[in-house]
Amino acid sequence: MRRDCLGENVVFALDEALMCQGHFGGRSDEYLVWVYGDDSLSRFNGVVVLGDHVSSYHVQEKNGLRYTDFNRTIADALANEPILDMQGITEALSRYYYKNGSSFAGLFPPPEYEEAFSKLADEAIHYYNS
């Protein structure tokens, strides 16, 4: 999806953000695109709008694509866990852990998701061992 057809204020989220960040390769059977932006974006098949705004503090840009940073992506995944396939975030979290000397330093899950993050972090540590 090109920025010019979706508008200037589109910010990719969840798996799309992970792909932009280089933490996840994507899926061959994914038919949803998660974004922050105007509600009118939902007119496109497969586009799911998480909200109309995300703080610029949590937005990164590369090659003309805007996407949520890793901390915001984790928070969004934890907030929407009941409706998500968590494979992408688990894989990305595992990569982060091993690339950062077996540490989650630099990640700051919101307090209300600390317990869910602990469970997800444990799954991520063992992701490639199962």
mmCIF file of N, CA and C in Angstrom:
data_model
loop_
_atom_site.group_PDB
_atom_site.id
_atom_site.type_symbol
_atom_site.label_atom_id
_atom_site.label_comp_id
_atom_site.label_asym_id
_atom_site.label_seq_id
_atom_site.Cartn_x
_atom_site.Cartn_y
_atom_site.Cartn_z
ATOM 1 N N MET A 1 0.838 -1.164 0.000
ATOM 2 C CA MET A 1 0.000 0.000 0.000
ATOM 3 C C MET A 1 0.885 1.230 0.000
ATOM 4 N N ARG A 2 0.667 2.052 -0.959
ATOM 5 C CA ARG A 2 1.494 3.241 -1.072
ATOM 6 C C ARG A 2 0.940 4.362 -0.213
ATOM 7 N N ARG A 3 1.842 5.158 0.249
ATOM 8 C CA ARG A 3 1.493 6.291 1.103
ATOM 9 C C ARG A 3 0.559 7.270 0.389
ATOM 10 N N ASP A 4 0.785 7.488 -0.920
ATOM 11 C CA ASP A 4 -0.021 8.484 -1.614
ATOM 12 C C ASP A 4 -1.471 8.030 -1.805
ATOM 13 N N CYS A 5 -1.750 6.740 -1.836
ATOM 14 C CA CYS A 5 -3.140 6.303 -2.005
ATOM 15 C C CYS A 5 -3.850 6.205 -0.663
ATOM 16 N N LEU A 6 -3.117 6.101 0.416
ATOM 17 C CA LEU A 6 -3.736 5.989 1.726
ATOM 18 C C LEU A 6 -3.733 7.307 2.492
ATOM 19 N N GLY A 7 -2.976 8.242 2.066
ATOM 20 C CA GLY A 7 -2.934 9.533 2.756
ATOM 21 C C GLY A 7 -1.631 9.730 3.493
ATOM 22 N N GLU A 8 -1.373 10.945 3.853
ATOM 23 C CA GLU A 8 -0.121 11.323 4.508
ATOM 24 C C GLU A 8 -0.028 10.857 5.947
ATOM 25 N N ASN A 9 -1.142 10.609 6.601
ATOM 26 C CA ASN A 9 -1.128 10.333 8.035
ATOM 27 C C ASN A 9 -1.252 8.865 8.393
ATOM 28 N N VAL A 10 -0.960 7.986 7.470
ATOM 29 C CA VAL A 10 -1.032 6.555 7.744
ATOM 30 C C VAL A 10 0.235 6.116 8.469
ATOM 31 N N VAL A 11 0.032 5.368 9.545
ATOM 32 C CA VAL A 11 1.148 4.801 10.288
ATOM 33 C C VAL A 11 0.882 3.299 10.385
ATOM 34 N N PHE A 12 1.785 2.503 9.845
ATOM 35 C CA PHE A 12 1.618 1.055 9.902
ATOM 36 C C PHE A 12 1.860 0.563 11.326
ATOM 37 N N ALA A 13 1.128 -0.471 11.715
ATOM 38 C CA ALA A 13 1.186 -0.997 13.079
ATOM 39 C C ALA A 13 1.289 -2.522 13.049
ATOM 40 N N LEU A 14 1.522 -3.094 14.212
ATOM 41 C CA LEU A 14 1.570 -4.537 14.446
ATOM 42 C C LEU A 14 2.496 -5.235 13.448
ATOM 43 N N ASP A 15 2.050 -6.289 12.756
ATOM 44 C CA ASP A 15 2.959 -7.041 11.885
ATOM 45 C C ASP A 15 3.600 -6.168 10.815
ATOM 46 N N GLU A 16 2.841 -5.210 10.272
ATOM 47 C CA GLU A 16 3.404 -4.330 9.247
ATOM 48 C C GLU A 16 4.525 -3.480 9.830
ATOM 49 N N ALA A 17 4.356 -3.002 11.045
ATOM 50 C CA ALA A 17 5.420 -2.241 11.710
ATOM 51 C C ALA A 17 6.634 -3.130 11.943
ATOM 52 N N LEU A 18 6.394 -4.362 12.388
ATOM 53 C CA LEU A 18 7.502 -5.292 12.616
ATOM 54 C C LEU A 18 8.281 -5.544 11.330
ATOM 55 N N MET A 19 7.585 -5.644 10.206
ATOM 56 C CA MET A 19 8.269 -5.845 8.924
ATOM 57 C C MET A 19 9.084 -4.604 8.562
ATOM 58 N N CYS A 20 8.518 -3.415 8.764
ATOM 59 C CA CYS A 20 9.252 -2.180 8.487
ATOM 60 C C CYS A 20 10.499 -2.079 9.363
ATOM 61 N N GLN A 21 10.400 -2.538 10.603
ATOM 62 C CA GLN A 21 11.513 -2.498 11.547
ATOM 63 C C GLN A 21 12.571 -3.550 11.231
ATOM 64 N N GLY A 22 12.230 -4.550 10.414
ATOM 65 C CA GLY A 22 13.150 -5.628 10.097
ATOM 66 C C GLY A 22 13.154 -6.732 11.133
ATOM 67 N N HIS A 23 12.126 -6.776 11.986
ATOM 68 C CA HIS A 23 12.053 -7.790 13.031
ATOM 69 C C HIS A 23 11.228 -9.010 12.632
ATOM 70 N N PHE A 24 10.486 -8.938 11.526
ATOM 71 C CA PHE A 24 9.581 -10.013 11.143
ATOM 72 C C PHE A 24 9.474 -10.042 9.631
ATOM 73 N N GLY A 25 9.541 -11.243 9.077
ATOM 74 C CA GLY A 25 9.492 -11.396 7.628
ATOM 75 C C GLY A 25 8.098 -11.408 7.030
ATOM 76 N N GLY A 26 7.087 -11.480 7.867
ATOM 77 C CA GLY A 26 5.718 -11.503 7.372
ATOM 78 C C GLY A 26 5.190 -12.910 7.203
ATOM 79 N N ARG A 27 4.006 -13.002 6.652
ATOM 80 C CA ARG A 27 3.332 -14.283 6.446
ATOM 81 C C ARG A 27 2.902 -14.380 4.990
ATOM 82 N N SER A 28 2.769 -15.590 4.522
ATOM 83 C CA SER A 28 2.298 -15.765 3.149
ATOM 84 C C SER A 28 0.779 -15.740 3.075
ATOM 85 N N ASP A 29 0.109 -15.869 4.206
ATOM 86 C CA ASP A 29 -1.351 -15.918 4.195
ATOM 87 C C ASP A 29 -1.989 -14.778 4.979
ATOM 88 N N GLU A 30 -1.320 -13.667 5.083
ATOM 89 C CA GLU A 30 -1.845 -12.525 5.841
ATOM 90 C C GLU A 30 -2.685 -11.655 4.921
ATOM 91 N N TYR A 31 -3.895 -11.372 5.352
ATOM 92 C CA TYR A 31 -4.796 -10.577 4.536
ATOM 93 C C TYR A 31 -5.223 -9.287 5.218
ATOM 94 N N LEU A 32 -4.644 -8.992 6.371
ATOM 95 C CA LEU A 32 -4.970 -7.779 7.094
ATOM 96 C C LEU A 32 -3.782 -6.842 7.143
ATOM 97 N N VAL A 33 -4.057 -5.564 7.076
ATOM 98 C CA VAL A 33 -3.043 -4.532 7.229
ATOM 99 C C VAL A 33 -3.515 -3.646 8.379
ATOM 100 N N TRP A 34 -2.712 -3.578 9.423
ATOM 101 C CA TRP A 34 -3.044 -2.811 10.623
ATOM 102 C C TRP A 34 -2.422 -1.435 10.522
ATOM 103 N N VAL A 35 -3.231 -0.404 10.750
ATOM 104 C CA VAL A 35 -2.741 0.964 10.625
ATOM 105 C C VAL A 35 -3.361 1.875 11.687
ATOM 106 N N TYR A 36 -2.716 3.010 11.869
ATOM 107 C CA TYR A 36 -3.306 4.164 12.526
ATOM 108 C C TYR A 36 -3.570 5.156 11.416
ATOM 109 N N GLY A 37 -4.729 5.770 11.440
ATOM 110 C CA GLY A 37 -5.066 6.758 10.432
ATOM 111 C C GLY A 37 -6.546 7.053 10.453
ATOM 112 N N ASP A 38 -6.981 7.784 9.473
ATOM 113 C CA ASP A 38 -8.372 8.170 9.358
ATOM 114 C C ASP A 38 -9.268 6.943 9.180
ATOM 115 N N ASP A 39 -10.447 6.985 9.788
ATOM 116 C CA ASP A 39 -11.391 5.867 9.672
ATOM 117 C C ASP A 39 -11.760 5.534 8.231
ATOM 118 N N SER A 40 -11.628 6.487 7.341
ATOM 119 C CA SER A 40 -11.974 6.238 5.935
ATOM 120 C C SER A 40 -11.070 5.173 5.309
ATOM 121 N N LEU A 41 -9.925 4.900 5.933
ATOM 122 C CA LEU A 41 -9.030 3.874 5.406
ATOM 123 C C LEU A 41 -9.657 2.487 5.451
ATOM 124 N N SER A 42 -10.632 2.303 6.327
ATOM 125 C CA SER A 42 -11.254 0.991 6.443
ATOM 126 C C SER A 42 -12.076 0.640 5.202
ATOM 127 N N ARG A 43 -12.217 1.572 4.276
ATOM 128 C CA ARG A 43 -12.924 1.268 3.026
ATOM 129 C C ARG A 43 -12.109 0.324 2.139
ATOM 130 N N PHE A 44 -10.809 0.232 2.407
ATOM 131 C CA PHE A 44 -9.962 -0.683 1.647
ATOM 132 C C PHE A 44 -10.075 -2.076 2.251
ATOM 133 N N ASN A 45 -10.285 -3.080 1.422
ATOM 134 C CA ASN A 45 -10.361 -4.458 1.907
ATOM 135 C C ASN A 45 -9.130 -4.824 2.703
ATOM 136 N N GLY A 46 -9.336 -5.383 3.884
ATOM 137 C CA GLY A 46 -8.243 -5.886 4.693
ATOM 138 C C GLY A 46 -7.541 -4.860 5.561
ATOM 139 N N VAL A 47 -7.916 -3.588 5.480
ATOM 140 C CA VAL A 47 -7.283 -2.565 6.309
ATOM 141 C C VAL A 47 -8.052 -2.453 7.620
ATOM 142 N N VAL A 48 -7.322 -2.599 8.729
ATOM 143 C CA VAL A 48 -7.912 -2.470 10.059
ATOM 144 C C VAL A 48 -7.296 -1.240 10.715
ATOM 145 N N VAL A 49 -8.133 -0.287 11.078
ATOM 146 C CA VAL A 49 -7.681 0.953 11.688
ATOM 147 C C VAL A 49 -7.723 0.798 13.209
ATOM 148 N N LEU A 50 -6.549 0.887 13.850
ATOM 149 C CA LEU A 50 -6.462 0.765 15.305
ATOM 150 C C LEU A 50 -6.881 2.052 16.009
ATOM 151 N N GLY A 51 -6.704 3.154 15.367
ATOM 152 C CA GLY A 51 -7.045 4.451 15.946
ATOM 153 C C GLY A 51 -6.728 5.537 14.948
ATOM 154 N N ASP A 52 -7.209 6.736 15.215
ATOM 155 C CA ASP A 52 -6.979 7.819 14.264
ATOM 156 C C ASP A 52 -5.704 8.611 14.543
ATOM 157 N N HIS A 53 -5.038 8.284 15.655
ATOM 158 C CA HIS A 53 -3.834 9.042 16.006
ATOM 159 C C HIS A 53 -2.906 8.181 16.854
ATOM 160 N N VAL A 54 -1.634 8.333 16.627
ATOM 161 C CA VAL A 54 -0.603 7.768 17.492
ATOM 162 C C VAL A 54 0.447 8.864 17.660
ATOM 163 N N SER A 55 0.950 9.028 18.853
ATOM 164 C CA SER A 55 1.910 10.083 19.132
ATOM 165 C C SER A 55 3.129 9.971 18.210
ATOM 166 N N SER A 56 3.572 11.104 17.703
ATOM 167 C CA SER A 56 4.757 11.108 16.846
ATOM 168 C C SER A 56 5.982 10.590 17.593
ATOM 169 N N TYR A 57 5.934 10.617 18.921
ATOM 170 C CA TYR A 57 7.006 10.071 19.742
ATOM 171 C C TYR A 57 7.204 8.577 19.471
ATOM 172 N N HIS A 58 6.136 7.895 19.053
ATOM 173 C CA HIS A 58 6.180 6.450 18.820
ATOM 174 C C HIS A 58 6.194 6.090 17.338
ATOM 175 N N VAL A 59 6.494 7.041 16.473
ATOM 176 C CA VAL A 59 6.477 6.797 15.033
ATOM 177 C C VAL A 59 7.888 6.938 14.471
ATOM 178 N N GLN A 60 8.251 5.985 13.641
ATOM 179 C CA GLN A 60 9.522 6.028 12.919
ATOM 180 C C GLN A 60 9.201 6.091 11.426
ATOM 181 N N GLU A 61 10.182 6.470 10.640
ATOM 182 C CA GLU A 61 9.991 6.530 9.198
ATOM 183 C C GLU A 61 11.234 6.016 8.497
ATOM 184 N N LYS A 62 10.992 5.201 7.482
ATOM 185 C CA LYS A 62 12.088 4.684 6.665
ATOM 186 C C LYS A 62 11.550 4.459 5.259
ATOM 187 N N ASN A 63 12.290 4.899 4.270
ATOM 188 C CA ASN A 63 11.909 4.733 2.870
ATOM 189 C C ASN A 63 10.493 5.236 2.582
ATOM 190 N N GLY A 64 10.103 6.312 3.245
ATOM 191 C CA GLY A 64 8.793 6.902 3.018
ATOM 192 C C GLY A 64 7.649 6.222 3.743
ATOM 193 N N LEU A 65 7.928 5.167 4.492
ATOM 194 C CA LEU A 65 6.887 4.479 5.256
ATOM 195 C C LEU A 65 6.958 4.909 6.709
ATOM 196 N N ARG A 66 5.815 5.186 7.290
ATOM 197 C CA ARG A 66 5.737 5.542 8.703
ATOM 198 C C ARG A 66 5.163 4.344 9.454
ATOM 199 N N TYR A 67 5.747 4.035 10.605
ATOM 200 C CA TYR A 67 5.331 2.862 11.361
ATOM 201 C C TYR A 67 5.625 3.070 12.841
ATOM 202 N N THR A 68 4.911 2.316 13.676
ATOM 203 C CA THR A 68 5.114 2.441 15.116
ATOM 204 C C THR A 68 6.465 1.872 15.511
ATOM 205 N N ASP A 69 7.064 2.455 16.552
ATOM 206 C CA ASP A 69 8.335 1.937 17.053
ATOM 207 C C ASP A 69 8.088 0.606 17.775
ATOM 208 N N PHE A 70 9.157 -0.080 18.142
ATOM 209 C CA PHE A 70 9.033 -1.427 18.699
ATOM 210 C C PHE A 70 8.256 -1.433 20.016
ATOM 211 N N ASN A 71 8.499 -0.458 20.887
ATOM 212 C CA ASN A 71 7.765 -0.408 22.154
ATOM 213 C C ASN A 71 6.264 -0.233 21.917
ATOM 214 N N ARG A 72 5.886 0.655 21.023
ATOM 215 C CA ARG A 72 4.466 0.859 20.745
ATOM 216 C C ARG A 72 3.864 -0.367 20.079
ATOM 217 N N THR A 73 4.623 -1.018 19.210
ATOM 218 C CA THR A 73 4.143 -2.217 18.542
ATOM 219 C C THR A 73 3.858 -3.319 19.565
ATOM 220 N N ILE A 74 4.742 -3.470 20.545
ATOM 221 C CA ILE A 74 4.516 -4.458 21.601
ATOM 222 C C ILE A 74 3.270 -4.099 22.405
ATOM 223 N N ALA A 75 3.129 -2.835 22.773
ATOM 224 C CA ALA A 75 1.955 -2.401 23.536
ATOM 225 C C ALA A 75 0.669 -2.663 22.743
ATOM 226 N N ASP A 76 0.689 -2.355 21.444
ATOM 227 C CA ASP A 76 -0.486 -2.609 20.608
ATOM 228 C C ASP A 76 -0.808 -4.101 20.536
ATOM 229 N N ALA A 77 0.221 -4.928 20.420
ATOM 230 C CA ALA A 77 0.000 -6.377 20.359
ATOM 231 C C ALA A 77 -0.605 -6.885 21.661
ATOM 232 N N LEU A 78 -0.077 -6.430 22.781
ATOM 233 C CA LEU A 78 -0.611 -6.871 24.074
ATOM 234 C C LEU A 78 -2.042 -6.389 24.266
ATOM 235 N N ALA A 79 -2.353 -5.184 23.818
ATOM 236 C CA ALA A 79 -3.702 -4.638 23.954
ATOM 237 C C ALA A 79 -4.710 -5.386 23.078
ATOM 238 N N ASN A 80 -4.237 -5.927 21.971
ATOM 239 C CA ASN A 80 -5.125 -6.599 21.020
ATOM 240 C C ASN A 80 -4.914 -8.109 20.956
ATOM 241 N N GLU A 81 -4.200 -8.651 21.927
ATOM 242 C CA GLU A 81 -3.847 -10.075 21.924
ATOM 243 C C GLU A 81 -5.018 -11.016 21.657
ATOM 244 N N PRO A 82 -6.202 -10.780 22.226
ATOM 245 C CA PRO A 82 -7.289 -11.732 21.987
ATOM 246 C C PRO A 82 -7.687 -11.892 20.517
ATOM 247 N N ILE A 83 -7.384 -10.915 19.672
ATOM 248 C CA ILE A 83 -7.792 -11.000 18.267
ATOM 249 C C ILE A 83 -6.611 -11.168 17.313
ATOM 250 N N LEU A 84 -5.420 -11.354 17.851
ATOM 251 C CA LEU A 84 -4.218 -11.442 17.006
ATOM 252 C C LEU A 84 -3.618 -12.831 16.998
ATOM 253 N N ASP A 85 -2.920 -13.121 15.925
ATOM 254 C CA ASP A 85 -1.999 -14.245 15.884
ATOM 255 C C ASP A 85 -0.684 -13.660 16.384
ATOM 256 N N MET A 86 -0.215 -14.108 17.521
ATOM 257 C CA MET A 86 0.941 -13.496 18.178
ATOM 258 C C MET A 86 2.287 -14.023 17.659
ATOM 259 N N GLN A 87 2.272 -14.823 16.596
ATOM 260 C CA GLN A 87 3.522 -15.365 16.081
ATOM 261 C C GLN A 87 4.515 -14.267 15.717
ATOM 262 N N GLY A 88 4.065 -13.248 15.001
ATOM 263 C CA GLY A 88 4.970 -12.187 14.559
ATOM 264 C C GLY A 88 5.631 -11.468 15.713
ATOM 265 N N ILE A 89 4.854 -11.081 16.705
ATOM 266 C CA ILE A 89 5.417 -10.352 17.842
ATOM 267 C C ILE A 89 6.317 -11.257 18.670
ATOM 268 N N THR A 90 5.952 -12.528 18.804
ATOM 269 C CA THR A 90 6.782 -13.467 19.566
ATOM 270 C C THR A 90 8.125 -13.663 18.870
ATOM 271 N N GLU A 91 8.082 -13.845 17.560
ATOM 272 C CA GLU A 91 9.317 -14.007 16.786
ATOM 273 C C GLU A 91 10.182 -12.753 16.871
ATOM 274 N N ALA A 92 9.564 -11.596 16.732
ATOM 275 C CA ALA A 92 10.308 -10.331 16.795
ATOM 276 C C ALA A 92 10.917 -10.114 18.176
ATOM 277 N N LEU A 93 10.168 -10.434 19.202
ATOM 278 C CA LEU A 93 10.665 -10.284 20.571
ATOM 279 C C LEU A 93 11.829 -11.238 20.834
ATOM 280 N N SER A 94 11.748 -12.440 20.278
ATOM 281 C CA SER A 94 12.836 -13.405 20.409
ATOM 282 C C SER A 94 14.100 -12.878 19.736
ATOM 283 N N ARG A 95 13.952 -12.357 18.541
ATOM 284 C CA ARG A 95 15.108 -11.783 17.830
ATOM 285 C C ARG A 95 15.713 -10.627 18.620
ATOM 286 N N TYR A 96 14.854 -9.780 19.153
ATOM 287 C CA TYR A 96 15.320 -8.647 19.943
ATOM 288 C C TYR A 96 16.135 -9.143 21.134
ATOM 289 N N TYR A 97 15.617 -10.118 21.840
ATOM 290 C CA TYR A 97 16.256 -10.664 23.038
ATOM 291 C C TYR A 97 17.665 -11.182 22.730
ATOM 292 N N TYR A 98 17.779 -11.979 21.684
ATOM 293 C CA TYR A 98 19.085 -12.576 21.376
ATOM 294 C C TYR A 98 20.044 -11.585 20.722
ATOM 295 N N LYS A 99 19.540 -10.615 20.006
ATOM 296 C CA LYS A 99 20.414 -9.589 19.426
ATOM 297 C C LYS A 99 20.914 -8.602 20.475
ATOM 298 N N ASN A 100 20.241 -8.556 21.618
ATOM 299 C CA ASN A 100 20.602 -7.615 22.681
ATOM 300 C C ASN A 100 21.207 -8.326 23.881
ATOM 301 N N GLY A 101 22.027 -9.339 23.610
ATOM 302 C CA GLY A 101 22.762 -10.019 24.673
ATOM 303 C C GLY A 101 21.871 -10.702 25.692
ATOM 304 N N SER A 102 20.846 -11.391 25.220
ATOM 305 C CA SER A 102 19.891 -12.093 26.093
ATOM 306 C C SER A 102 19.251 -11.129 27.090
ATOM 307 N N SER A 103 18.747 -10.018 26.552
ATOM 308 C CA SER A 103 18.165 -8.990 27.401
ATOM 309 C C SER A 103 16.984 -8.317 26.691
ATOM 310 N N PHE A 104 16.011 -7.916 27.487
ATOM 311 C CA PHE A 104 14.896 -7.114 26.987
ATOM 312 C C PHE A 104 15.083 -5.645 27.356
ATOM 313 N N ALA A 105 16.307 -5.272 27.726
ATOM 314 C CA ALA A 105 16.600 -3.883 28.081
ATOM 315 C C ALA A 105 16.165 -2.961 26.942
ATOM 316 N N GLY A 106 15.561 -1.855 27.300
ATOM 317 C CA GLY A 106 15.097 -0.893 26.316
ATOM 318 C C GLY A 106 13.631 -1.055 25.956
ATOM 319 N N LEU A 107 13.016 -2.125 26.438
ATOM 320 C CA LEU A 107 11.589 -2.328 26.200
ATOM 321 C C LEU A 107 10.817 -1.933 27.447
ATOM 322 N N PHE A 108 9.731 -1.214 27.229
ATOM 323 C CA PHE A 108 8.967 -0.688 28.352
ATOM 324 C C PHE A 108 7.473 -0.939 28.143
ATOM 325 N N PRO A 109 7.014 -2.147 28.479
ATOM 326 C CA PRO A 109 5.579 -2.417 28.320
ATOM 327 C C PRO A 109 4.772 -1.563 29.299
ATOM 328 N N PRO A 110 3.583 -1.149 28.905
ATOM 329 C CA PRO A 110 2.732 -0.382 29.830
ATOM 330 C C PRO A 110 2.453 -1.211 31.086
ATOM 331 N N PRO A 111 2.326 -0.560 32.228
ATOM 332 C CA PRO A 111 2.125 -1.280 33.491
ATOM 333 C C PRO A 111 0.964 -2.269 33.465
ATOM 334 N N GLU A 112 -0.118 -1.921 32.784
ATOM 335 C CA GLU A 112 -1.266 -2.822 32.757
ATOM 336 C C GLU A 112 -1.020 -4.101 31.967
ATOM 337 N N TYR A 113 0.073 -4.140 31.201
ATOM 338 C CA TYR A 113 0.401 -5.328 30.410
ATOM 339 C C TYR A 113 1.675 -6.023 30.882
ATOM 340 N N GLU A 114 2.196 -5.663 32.041
ATOM 341 C CA GLU A 114 3.446 -6.257 32.513
ATOM 342 C C GLU A 114 3.346 -7.778 32.666
ATOM 343 N N GLU A 115 2.235 -8.263 33.201
ATOM 344 C CA GLU A 115 2.068 -9.709 33.373
ATOM 345 C C GLU A 115 1.994 -10.413 32.016
ATOM 346 N N ALA A 116 1.227 -9.855 31.093
ATOM 347 C CA ALA A 116 1.131 -10.430 29.750
ATOM 348 C C ALA A 116 2.482 -10.368 29.042
ATOM 349 N N PHE A 117 3.219 -9.272 29.247
ATOM 350 C CA PHE A 117 4.543 -9.158 28.641
ATOM 351 C C PHE A 117 5.489 -10.220 29.190
ATOM 352 N N SER A 118 5.443 -10.472 30.493
ATOM 353 C CA SER A 118 6.308 -11.493 31.099
ATOM 354 C C SER A 118 6.055 -12.858 30.472
ATOM 355 N N LYS A 119 4.799 -13.187 30.259
ATOM 356 C CA LYS A 119 4.452 -14.468 29.626
ATOM 357 C C LYS A 119 4.951 -14.502 28.186
ATOM 358 N N LEU A 120 4.720 -13.409 27.452
ATOM 359 C CA LEU A 120 5.163 -13.332 26.069
ATOM 360 C C LEU A 120 6.689 -13.386 25.984
ATOM 361 N N ALA A 121 7.361 -12.715 26.902
ATOM 362 C CA ALA A 121 8.829 -12.718 26.917
ATOM 363 C C ALA A 121 9.359 -14.125 27.137
ATOM 364 N N ASP A 122 8.739 -14.882 28.037
ATOM 365 C CA ASP A 122 9.152 -16.262 28.276
ATOM 366 C C ASP A 122 8.969 -17.099 27.014
ATOM 367 N N GLU A 123 7.846 -16.923 26.335
ATOM 368 C CA GLU A 123 7.614 -17.646 25.073
ATOM 369 C C GLU A 123 8.644 -17.245 24.034
ATOM 370 N N ALA A 124 9.004 -15.975 23.998
ATOM 371 C CA ALA A 124 9.967 -15.480 23.016
ATOM 372 C C ALA A 124 11.354 -16.062 23.255
ATOM 373 N N ILE A 125 11.741 -16.185 24.526
ATOM 374 C CA ILE A 125 13.063 -16.748 24.842
ATOM 375 C C ILE A 125 13.165 -18.176 24.317
ATOM 376 N N HIS A 126 12.094 -18.911 24.392
ATOM 377 C CA HIS A 126 12.091 -20.328 23.989
ATOM 378 C C HIS A 126 11.548 -20.543 22.572
ATOM 379 N N TYR A 127 11.285 -19.475 21.848
ATOM 380 C CA TYR A 127 10.642 -19.562 20.526
ATOM 381 C C TYR A 127 11.405 -20.451 19.559
ATOM 382 N N TYR A 128 12.694 -20.268 19.454
ATOM 383 C CA TYR A 128 13.481 -21.036 18.479
ATOM 384 C C TYR A 128 13.916 -22.397 19.017
ATOM 385 N N ASN A 129 13.635 -22.675 20.273
ATOM 386 C CA ASN A 129 13.986 -23.981 20.860
ATOM 387 C C ASN A 129 12.858 -24.984 20.739
ATOM 388 N N SER A 130 11.683 -24.528 20.344
ATOM 389 C CA SER A 130 10.544 -25.466 20.266
ATOM 390 C C SER A 130 10.281 -25.954 18.880
#
